[in-house]
mmCIF file with all atom_site columns, C-alpha atoms in Angstrom:
data_model
loop_
_atom_site.group_PDB
_atom_site.id
_atom_site.type_symbol
_atom_site.label_atom_id
_atom_site.label_alt_id
_atom_site.label_comp_id
_atom_site.label_asym_id
_atom_site.label_entity_id
_atom_site.label_seq_id
_atom_site.pdbx_PDB_ins_code
_atom_site.Cartn_x
_atom_site.Cartn_y
_atom_site.Cartn_z
_atom_site.occupancy
_atom_site.B_iso_or_equiv
_atom_site.pdbx_formal_charge
_atom_site.auth_seq_id
_atom_site.auth_comp_id
_atom_site.auth_asym_id
_atom_site.auth_atom_id
_atom_site.pdbx_PDB_model_num
ATOM 1   C CA . THR A 1 1   ? -7.491  -8.247  -19.236 1.00 0.00 ? 1   THR A CA 1
ATOM 2   C CA . GLU A 1 2   ? -4.106  -7.001  -20.354 1.00 0.00 ? 2   GLU A CA 1
ATOM 3   C CA . ILE A 1 3   ? -3.752  -4.870  -17.248 1.00 0.00 ? 3   ILE A CA 1
ATOM 4   C CA . ASP A 1 4   ? -4.414  -7.921  -15.075 1.00 0.00 ? 4   ASP A CA 1
ATOM 5   C CA . SER A 1 5   ? -1.696  -9.838  -16.888 1.00 0.00 ? 5   SER A CA 1
ATOM 6   C CA . ALA A 1 6   ? 0.802   -7.030  -16.312 1.00 0.00 ? 6   ALA A CA 1
ATOM 7   C CA . ARG A 1 7   ? -0.305  -6.721  -12.681 1.00 0.00 ? 7   ARG A CA 1
ATOM 8   C CA . ASP A 1 8   ? 0.294   -10.432 -12.206 1.00 0.00 ? 8   ASP A CA 1
ATOM 9   C CA . ARG A 1 9   ? 3.895   -10.000 -13.387 1.00 0.00 ? 9   ARG A CA 1
ATOM 10  C CA . VAL A 1 10  ? 4.393   -7.329  -10.737 1.00 0.00 ? 10  VAL A CA 1
ATOM 11  C CA . ARG A 1 11  ? 2.804   -9.594  -8.111  1.00 0.00 ? 11  ARG A CA 1
ATOM 12  C CA . GLN A 1 12  ? 5.183   -12.369 -9.186  1.00 0.00 ? 12  GLN A CA 1
ATOM 13  C CA . ASN A 1 13  ? 8.107   -10.052 -8.381  1.00 0.00 ? 13  ASN A CA 1
ATOM 14  C CA . ARG A 1 14  ? 8.841   -9.411  -12.047 1.00 0.00 ? 14  ARG A CA 1
ATOM 15  C CA . PRO A 1 15  ? 8.488   -5.621  -12.030 1.00 0.00 ? 15  PRO A CA 1
ATOM 16  C CA . GLU A 1 16  ? 10.512  -4.961  -15.174 1.00 0.00 ? 16  GLU A CA 1
ATOM 17  C CA . GLU A 1 17  ? 8.236   -7.204  -17.243 1.00 0.00 ? 17  GLU A CA 1
ATOM 18  C CA . GLY A 1 18  ? 5.167   -5.632  -15.668 1.00 0.00 ? 18  GLY A CA 1
ATOM 19  C CA . ILE A 1 19  ? 6.342   -2.114  -16.478 1.00 0.00 ? 19  ILE A CA 1
ATOM 20  C CA . VAL A 1 20  ? 7.073   -3.043  -20.103 1.00 0.00 ? 20  VAL A CA 1
ATOM 21  C CA . LEU A 1 21  ? 3.583   -4.512  -20.496 1.00 0.00 ? 21  LEU A CA 1
ATOM 22  C CA . LEU A 1 22  ? 1.910   -1.572  -18.744 1.00 0.00 ? 22  LEU A CA 1
ATOM 23  C CA . ASP A 1 23  ? 3.804   0.935   -20.906 1.00 0.00 ? 23  ASP A CA 1
ATOM 24  C CA . GLU A 1 24  ? 2.793   -0.965  -24.043 1.00 0.00 ? 24  GLU A CA 1
ATOM 25  C CA . ILE A 1 25  ? -0.855  -0.970  -22.979 1.00 0.00 ? 25  ILE A CA 1
ATOM 26  C CA . GLN A 1 26  ? -0.685  2.745   -22.296 1.00 0.00 ? 26  GLN A CA 1
ATOM 27  C CA . LYS A 1 27  ? 0.924   3.577   -25.655 1.00 0.00 ? 27  LYS A CA 1
ATOM 28  C CA . ARG A 1 28  ? -1.279  1.256   -27.711 1.00 0.00 ? 28  ARG A CA 1
ATOM 29  C CA . ASN A 1 29  ? -4.584  2.217   -26.076 1.00 0.00 ? 29  ASN A CA 1
ATOM 30  C CA . ASN A 1 30  ? -4.010  5.742   -24.795 1.00 0.00 ? 30  ASN A CA 1
ATOM 31  C CA . HIS A 1 31  ? -6.913  7.208   -26.776 1.00 0.00 ? 31  HIS A CA 1
ATOM 32  C CA . ARG A 1 32  ? -9.332  4.551   -25.449 1.00 0.00 ? 32  ARG A CA 1
ATOM 33  C CA . LEU A 1 33  ? -8.373  4.483   -21.780 1.00 0.00 ? 33  LEU A CA 1
ATOM 34  C CA . ASN A 1 34  ? -10.873 5.788   -19.258 1.00 0.00 ? 34  ASN A CA 1
ATOM 35  C CA . ASP A 1 35  ? -9.886  7.204   -15.860 1.00 0.00 ? 35  ASP A CA 1
ATOM 36  C CA . TYR A 1 36  ? -10.259 3.837   -14.138 1.00 0.00 ? 36  TYR A CA 1
ATOM 37  C CA . HIS A 1 37  ? -7.859  2.193   -16.603 1.00 0.00 ? 37  HIS A CA 1
ATOM 38  C CA . ARG A 1 38  ? -5.385  5.048   -16.166 1.00 0.00 ? 38  ARG A CA 1
ATOM 39  C CA . PHE A 1 39  ? -5.691  4.627   -12.386 1.00 0.00 ? 39  PHE A CA 1
ATOM 40  C CA . ARG A 1 40  ? -4.904  0.923   -12.682 1.00 0.00 ? 40  ARG A CA 1
ATOM 41  C CA . LEU A 1 41  ? -1.954  1.525   -14.980 1.00 0.00 ? 41  LEU A CA 1
ATOM 42  C CA . SER A 1 42  ? -0.420  4.162   -12.701 1.00 0.00 ? 42  SER A CA 1
ATOM 43  C CA . SER A 1 43  ? -1.062  2.096   -9.565  1.00 0.00 ? 43  SER A CA 1
ATOM 44  C CA . ASN A 1 44  ? 0.573   -1.002  -10.982 1.00 0.00 ? 44  ASN A CA 1
ATOM 45  C CA . ILE A 1 45  ? 3.537   0.976   -12.290 1.00 0.00 ? 45  ILE A CA 1
ATOM 46  C CA . ALA A 1 46  ? 3.845   2.438   -8.794  1.00 0.00 ? 46  ALA A CA 1
ATOM 47  C CA . PHE A 1 47  ? 3.973   -1.002  -7.182  1.00 0.00 ? 47  PHE A CA 1
ATOM 48  C CA . ALA A 1 48  ? 6.560   -2.138  -9.735  1.00 0.00 ? 48  ALA A CA 1
ATOM 49  C CA . LYS A 1 49  ? 8.713   0.940   -9.081  1.00 0.00 ? 49  LYS A CA 1
ATOM 50  C CA . TRP A 1 50  ? 8.386   0.281   -5.337  1.00 0.00 ? 50  TRP A CA 1
ATOM 51  C CA . GLN A 1 51  ? 9.654   -3.273  -5.858  1.00 0.00 ? 51  GLN A CA 1
ATOM 52  C CA . GLN A 1 52  ? 12.614  -1.840  -7.745  1.00 0.00 ? 52  GLN A CA 1
ATOM 53  C CA . GLY A 1 53  ? 13.409  0.499   -4.861  1.00 0.00 ? 53  GLY A CA 1
ATOM 54  C CA . LYS A 1 54  ? 12.544  3.574   -6.935  1.00 0.00 ? 54  LYS A CA 1
ATOM 55  C CA . PHE A 1 55  ? 10.580  5.259   -4.190  1.00 0.00 ? 55  PHE A CA 1
ATOM 56  C CA . GLN A 1 56  ? 10.329  8.748   -5.712  1.00 0.00 ? 56  GLN A CA 1
ATOM 57  C CA . GLU A 1 57  ? 8.971   7.314   -8.965  1.00 0.00 ? 57  GLU A CA 1
ATOM 58  C CA . ALA A 1 58  ? 6.590   5.017   -7.096  1.00 0.00 ? 58  ALA A CA 1
ATOM 59  C CA . SER A 1 59  ? 5.324   7.929   -5.033  1.00 0.00 ? 59  SER A CA 1
ATOM 60  C CA . TYR A 1 60  ? 4.750   10.003  -8.163  1.00 0.00 ? 60  TYR A CA 1
ATOM 61  C CA . GLN A 1 61  ? 2.789   7.173   -9.802  1.00 0.00 ? 61  GLN A CA 1
ATOM 62  C CA . PHE A 1 62  ? 0.624   6.643   -6.710  1.00 0.00 ? 62  PHE A CA 1
ATOM 63  C CA . LEU A 1 63  ? -0.227  10.347  -6.653  1.00 0.00 ? 63  LEU A CA 1
ATOM 64  C CA . GLN A 1 64  ? -0.897  10.266  -10.398 1.00 0.00 ? 64  GLN A CA 1
ATOM 65  C CA . ALA A 1 65  ? -3.283  7.339   -9.897  1.00 0.00 ? 65  ALA A CA 1
ATOM 66  C CA . LEU A 1 66  ? -5.142  9.325   -7.236  1.00 0.00 ? 66  LEU A CA 1
ATOM 67  C CA . GLN A 1 67  ? -5.853  12.075  -9.763  1.00 0.00 ? 67  GLN A CA 1
ATOM 68  C CA . TYR A 1 68  ? -7.668  9.569   -11.973 1.00 0.00 ? 68  TYR A CA 1
ATOM 69  C CA . GLN A 1 69  ? -9.789  8.093   -9.153  1.00 0.00 ? 69  GLN A CA 1
ATOM 70  C CA . PRO A 1 70  ? -9.857  10.592  -6.255  1.00 0.00 ? 70  PRO A CA 1
ATOM 71  C CA . GLU A 1 71  ? -12.707 8.801   -4.460  1.00 0.00 ? 71  GLU A CA 1
ATOM 72  C CA . ASN A 1 72  ? -11.312 5.274   -4.883  1.00 0.00 ? 72  ASN A CA 1
ATOM 73  C CA . GLU A 1 73  ? -10.432 3.596   -1.586  1.00 0.00 ? 73  GLU A CA 1
ATOM 74  C CA . HIS A 1 74  ? -7.246  2.019   -2.938  1.00 0.00 ? 74  HIS A CA 1
ATOM 75  C CA . ALA A 1 75  ? -6.110  5.282   -4.513  1.00 0.00 ? 75  ALA A CA 1
ATOM 76  C CA . ARG A 1 76  ? -6.656  7.161   -1.271  1.00 0.00 ? 76  ARG A CA 1
ATOM 77  C CA . ILE A 1 77  ? -4.803  4.575   0.808   1.00 0.00 ? 77  ILE A CA 1
ATOM 78  C CA . ASN A 1 78  ? -1.997  4.549   -1.737  1.00 0.00 ? 78  ASN A CA 1
ATOM 79  C CA . GLU A 1 79  ? -1.696  8.305   -1.222  1.00 0.00 ? 79  GLU A CA 1
ATOM 80  C CA . VAL A 1 80  ? -0.586  7.430   2.317   1.00 0.00 ? 80  VAL A CA 1
ATOM 81  C CA . VAL A 1 81  ? 1.962   5.032   0.800   1.00 0.00 ? 81  VAL A CA 1
ATOM 82  C CA . ALA A 1 82  ? 3.184   7.743   -1.569  1.00 0.00 ? 82  ALA A CA 1
ATOM 83  C CA . HIS A 1 83  ? 4.081   10.008  1.334   1.00 0.00 ? 83  HIS A CA 1
ATOM 84  C CA . TYR A 1 84  ? 5.501   7.130   3.361   1.00 0.00 ? 84  TYR A CA 1
ATOM 85  C CA . LEU A 1 85  ? 7.817   6.091   0.532   1.00 0.00 ? 85  LEU A CA 1
ATOM 86  C CA . ILE A 1 86  ? 9.420   9.517   0.259   1.00 0.00 ? 86  ILE A CA 1
ATOM 87  C CA . GLY A 1 87  ? 9.852   9.863   4.006   1.00 0.00 ? 87  GLY A CA 1
ATOM 88  C CA . ASP A 1 88  ? 7.053   12.343  4.660   1.00 0.00 ? 88  ASP A CA 1
ATOM 89  C CA . ILE A 1 89  ? 5.962   10.261  7.625   1.00 0.00 ? 89  ILE A CA 1
ATOM 90  C CA . GLU A 1 90  ? 4.108   13.001  9.474   1.00 0.00 ? 90  GLU A CA 1
ATOM 91  C CA . ARG A 1 91  ? 1.939   13.778  6.448   1.00 0.00 ? 91  ARG A CA 1
ATOM 92  C CA . ALA A 1 92  ? 1.361   10.062  5.819   1.00 0.00 ? 92  ALA A CA 1
ATOM 93  C CA . PHE A 1 93  ? 0.228   9.596   9.424   1.00 0.00 ? 93  PHE A CA 1
ATOM 94  C CA . LYS A 1 94  ? -2.144  12.574  9.355   1.00 0.00 ? 94  LYS A CA 1
ATOM 95  C CA . LEU A 1 95  ? -3.664  11.323  6.124   1.00 0.00 ? 95  LEU A CA 1
ATOM 96  C CA . ALA A 1 96  ? -3.937  7.745   7.423   1.00 0.00 ? 96  ALA A CA 1
ATOM 97  C CA . THR A 1 97  ? -5.594  9.024   10.587  1.00 0.00 ? 97  THR A CA 1
ATOM 98  C CA . SER A 1 98  ? -8.216  10.975  8.650   1.00 0.00 ? 98  SER A CA 1
ATOM 99  C CA . LEU A 1 99  ? -8.849  8.093   6.234   1.00 0.00 ? 99  LEU A CA 1
ATOM 100 C CA . ARG A 1 100 ? -9.423  5.661   9.112   1.00 0.00 ? 100 ARG A CA 1
ATOM 101 C CA . PHE A 1 101 ? -12.745 7.445   9.741   1.00 0.00 ? 101 PHE A CA 1
ATOM 102 C CA . ILE A 1 102 ? -13.768 6.762   6.138   1.00 0.00 ? 102 ILE A CA 1
ATOM 103 C CA . TYR A 1 103 ? -12.317 3.232   5.825   1.00 0.00 ? 103 TYR A CA 1
ATOM 104 C CA . PRO A 1 104 ? -12.349 1.845   9.380   1.00 0.00 ? 104 PRO A CA 1
ATOM 105 C CA . ALA A 1 105 ? -12.231 -1.805  8.241   1.00 0.00 ? 105 ALA A CA 1
ATOM 106 C CA . SER A 1 106 ? -9.179  -1.473  5.969   1.00 0.00 ? 106 SER A CA 1
ATOM 107 C CA . SER A 1 107 ? -6.338  -3.652  7.229   1.00 0.00 ? 107 SER A CA 1
ATOM 108 C CA . ALA A 1 108 ? -3.915  -2.089  4.739   1.00 0.00 ? 108 ALA A CA 1
ATOM 109 C CA . LEU A 1 109 ? -4.728  1.393   6.004   1.00 0.00 ? 109 LEU A CA 1
ATOM 110 C CA . ALA A 1 110 ? -4.451  0.228   9.614   1.00 0.00 ? 110 ALA A CA 1
ATOM 111 C CA . GLY A 1 111 ? -1.003  -1.170  8.877   1.00 0.00 ? 111 GLY A CA 1
ATOM 112 C CA . TYR A 1 112 ? 0.203   2.104   7.364   1.00 0.00 ? 112 TYR A CA 1
ATOM 113 C CA . TRP A 1 113 ? -1.367  4.050   10.220  1.00 0.00 ? 113 TRP A CA 1
ATOM 114 C CA . ILE A 1 114 ? 0.695   1.997   12.682  1.00 0.00 ? 114 ILE A CA 1
ATOM 115 C CA . MET A 1 115 ? 3.880   2.273   10.623  1.00 0.00 ? 115 MET A CA 1
ATOM 116 C CA . THR A 1 116 ? 3.609   6.054   10.355  1.00 0.00 ? 116 THR A CA 1
ATOM 117 C CA . ALA A 1 117 ? 2.441   6.795   13.906  1.00 0.00 ? 117 ALA A CA 1
ATOM 118 C CA . PRO A 1 118 ? 4.834   8.716   16.137  1.00 0.00 ? 118 PRO A CA 1
ATOM 119 C CA . LEU A 1 119 ? 7.329   6.341   17.724  1.00 0.00 ? 119 LEU A CA 1
ATOM 120 C CA . THR A 1 120 ? 6.039   7.395   21.128  1.00 0.00 ? 120 THR A CA 1
ATOM 121 C CA . SER A 1 121 ? 2.547   6.019   20.389  1.00 0.00 ? 121 SER A CA 1
ATOM 122 C CA . PRO A 1 122 ? 2.109   2.949   22.631  1.00 0.00 ? 122 PRO A CA 1
ATOM 123 C CA . VAL A 1 123 ? 1.460   -0.254  20.693  1.00 0.00 ? 123 VAL A CA 1
ATOM 124 C CA . GLY A 1 124 ? -1.261  -1.313  23.121  1.00 0.00 ? 124 GLY A CA 1
ATOM 125 C CA . ASP A 1 125 ? -3.119  1.954   22.605  1.00 0.00 ? 125 ASP A CA 1
ATOM 126 C CA . MET A 1 126 ? -2.933  1.614   18.823  1.00 0.00 ? 126 MET A CA 1
ATOM 127 C CA . ALA A 1 127 ? -4.134  -2.000  18.986  1.00 0.00 ? 127 ALA A CA 1
ATOM 128 C CA . GLY A 1 128 ? -6.995  -0.929  21.244  1.00 0.00 ? 128 GLY A CA 1
ATOM 129 C CA . ASP A 1 129 ? -7.993  1.819   18.813  1.00 0.00 ? 129 ASP A CA 1
ATOM 130 C CA . LEU A 1 130 ? -8.158  -0.706  15.969  1.00 0.00 ? 130 LEU A CA 1
ATOM 131 C CA . GLY A 1 131 ? -10.323 -3.320  17.642  1.00 0.00 ? 131 GLY A CA 1
ATOM 132 C CA . LYS A 1 132 ? -10.049 -7.109  17.802  1.00 0.00 ? 132 LYS A CA 1
ATOM 133 C CA . ILE A 1 133 ? -10.963 -7.864  14.193  1.00 0.00 ? 133 ILE A CA 1
ATOM 134 C CA . LEU A 1 134 ? -8.307  -5.640  12.623  1.00 0.00 ? 134 LEU A CA 1
ATOM 135 C CA . VAL A 1 135 ? -5.675  -6.613  15.195  1.00 0.00 ? 135 VAL A CA 1
ATOM 136 C CA . ALA A 1 136 ? -6.106  -10.243 14.118  1.00 0.00 ? 136 ALA A CA 1
ATOM 137 C CA . HIS A 1 137 ? -5.272  -9.446  10.473  1.00 0.00 ? 137 HIS A CA 1
ATOM 138 C CA . PRO A 1 138 ? -1.752  -10.525 9.370   1.00 0.00 ? 138 PRO A CA 1
ATOM 139 C CA . ASP A 1 139 ? -0.888  -7.118  7.849   1.00 0.00 ? 139 ASP A CA 1
ATOM 140 C CA . VAL A 1 140 ? -1.829  -5.351  11.041  1.00 0.00 ? 140 VAL A CA 1
ATOM 141 C CA . CYS A 1 141 ? -0.049  -7.922  13.225  1.00 0.00 ? 141 CYS A CA 1
ATOM 142 C CA . VAL A 1 142 ? 3.168   -7.459  11.255  1.00 0.00 ? 142 VAL A CA 1
ATOM 143 C CA . ALA A 1 143 ? 2.949   -3.677  11.636  1.00 0.00 ? 143 ALA A CA 1
ATOM 144 C CA . LEU A 1 144 ? 2.280   -4.022  15.378  1.00 0.00 ? 144 LEU A CA 1
ATOM 145 C CA . SER A 1 145 ? 5.140   -6.497  15.697  1.00 0.00 ? 145 SER A CA 1
ATOM 146 C CA . GLN A 1 146 ? 7.534   -4.144  13.908  1.00 0.00 ? 146 GLN A CA 1
ATOM 147 C CA . ARG A 1 147 ? 6.421   -1.201  16.025  1.00 0.00 ? 147 ARG A CA 1
ATOM 148 C CA . SER A 1 148 ? 6.865   -3.317  19.178  1.00 0.00 ? 148 SER A CA 1
ATOM 149 C CA . LEU A 1 149 ? 10.438  -4.026  18.133  1.00 0.00 ? 149 LEU A CA 1
ATOM 150 C CA . GLN A 1 150 ? 11.046  -0.312  17.547  1.00 0.00 ? 150 GLN A CA 1
ATOM 151 C CA . GLN A 1 151 ? 9.789   0.307   21.078  1.00 0.00 ? 151 GLN A CA 1
ATOM 152 C CA . ARG A 1 152 ? 12.106  -2.416  22.416  1.00 0.00 ? 152 ARG A CA 1
ATOM 153 C CA . ASN A 1 153 ? 9.310   -4.737  23.452  1.00 0.00 ? 153 ASN A CA 1
ATOM 154 C CA . PRO A 1 154 ? 10.345  -8.149  22.091  1.00 0.00 ? 154 PRO A CA 1
ATOM 155 C CA . SER A 1 155 ? 7.638   -10.111 23.913  1.00 0.00 ? 155 SER A CA 1
ATOM 156 C CA . SER A 1 156 ? 4.904   -7.990  22.325  1.00 0.00 ? 156 SER A CA 1
ATOM 157 C CA . ALA A 1 157 ? 6.627   -8.258  18.943  1.00 0.00 ? 157 ALA A CA 1
ATOM 158 C CA . GLU A 1 158 ? 6.743   -12.033 19.247  1.00 0.00 ? 158 GLU A CA 1
ATOM 159 C CA . ALA A 1 159 ? 3.084   -12.248 20.271  1.00 0.00 ? 159 ALA A CA 1
ATOM 160 C CA . TYR A 1 160 ? 1.932   -10.206 17.252  1.00 0.00 ? 160 TYR A CA 1
ATOM 161 C CA . ALA A 1 161 ? 4.208   -12.182 14.927  1.00 0.00 ? 161 ALA A CA 1
ATOM 162 C CA . LEU A 1 162 ? 2.778   -15.461 16.228  1.00 0.00 ? 162 LEU A CA 1
ATOM 163 C CA . THR A 1 163 ? -0.780  -14.185 15.787  1.00 0.00 ? 163 THR A CA 1
ATOM 164 C CA . SER A 1 164 ? 0.057   -13.251 12.226  1.00 0.00 ? 164 SER A CA 1
ATOM 165 C CA . HIS A 1 165 ? 1.487   -16.685 11.566  1.00 0.00 ? 165 HIS A CA 1
ATOM 166 C CA . LYS A 1 166 ? -1.506  -18.461 13.123  1.00 0.00 ? 166 LYS A CA 1
ATOM 167 C CA . THR A 1 167 ? -3.926  -16.362 11.092  1.00 0.00 ? 167 THR A CA 1
ATOM 168 C CA . LYS A 1 168 ? -2.197  -16.979 7.780   1.00 0.00 ? 168 LYS A CA 1
ATOM 169 C CA . PRO A 1 169 ? 0.625   -19.526 8.053   1.00 0.00 ? 169 PRO A CA 1
ATOM 170 C CA . ALA A 1 170 ? 1.681   -19.377 4.388   1.00 0.00 ? 170 ALA A CA 1
ATOM 171 C CA . TRP A 1 171 ? 1.818   -15.583 4.390   1.00 0.00 ? 171 TRP A CA 1
ATOM 172 C CA . SER A 1 172 ? 5.141   -13.798 4.570   1.00 0.00 ? 172 SER A CA 1
ATOM 173 C CA . GLN A 1 173 ? 6.230   -10.186 4.513   1.00 0.00 ? 173 GLN A CA 1
ATOM 174 C CA . PRO A 1 174 ? 8.190   -9.479  1.311   1.00 0.00 ? 174 PRO A CA 1
#
């Protein structure tokens, strides 16, 4: 679809092109768009704005997307991102914590939960709360590695980074 094409531009680190295409889709088809399409448009604009470093605008778009699909897993997790991007870390963590009961297998949510947890939260305790399957996921390993560095534990950071690399060698954190 047209939205997929625009999304692919954003994924290819071409956010300006993606935004132009998404805006055109919105203007040309506004009267025919259902809530799911509006959710996808807002979400992809949000990711493009995030790539551009426009965190306030990205946050706004993520929250807009949530209004179109309030029960959608991605929309709800992106609400955590919206608060994270504008520095409302405490709210992002509380939301991530509550959503973990609804989406316990989400690696993306687990990563944001780690990134927004109080700095005093021990990495080992967080890893234990997540379980072995999630802790093996590259997104989660990167978050645990970063948190280990913040807690001045380079050996733990290295171990999580190596696990991430072993799990998905071609993967990299943008």
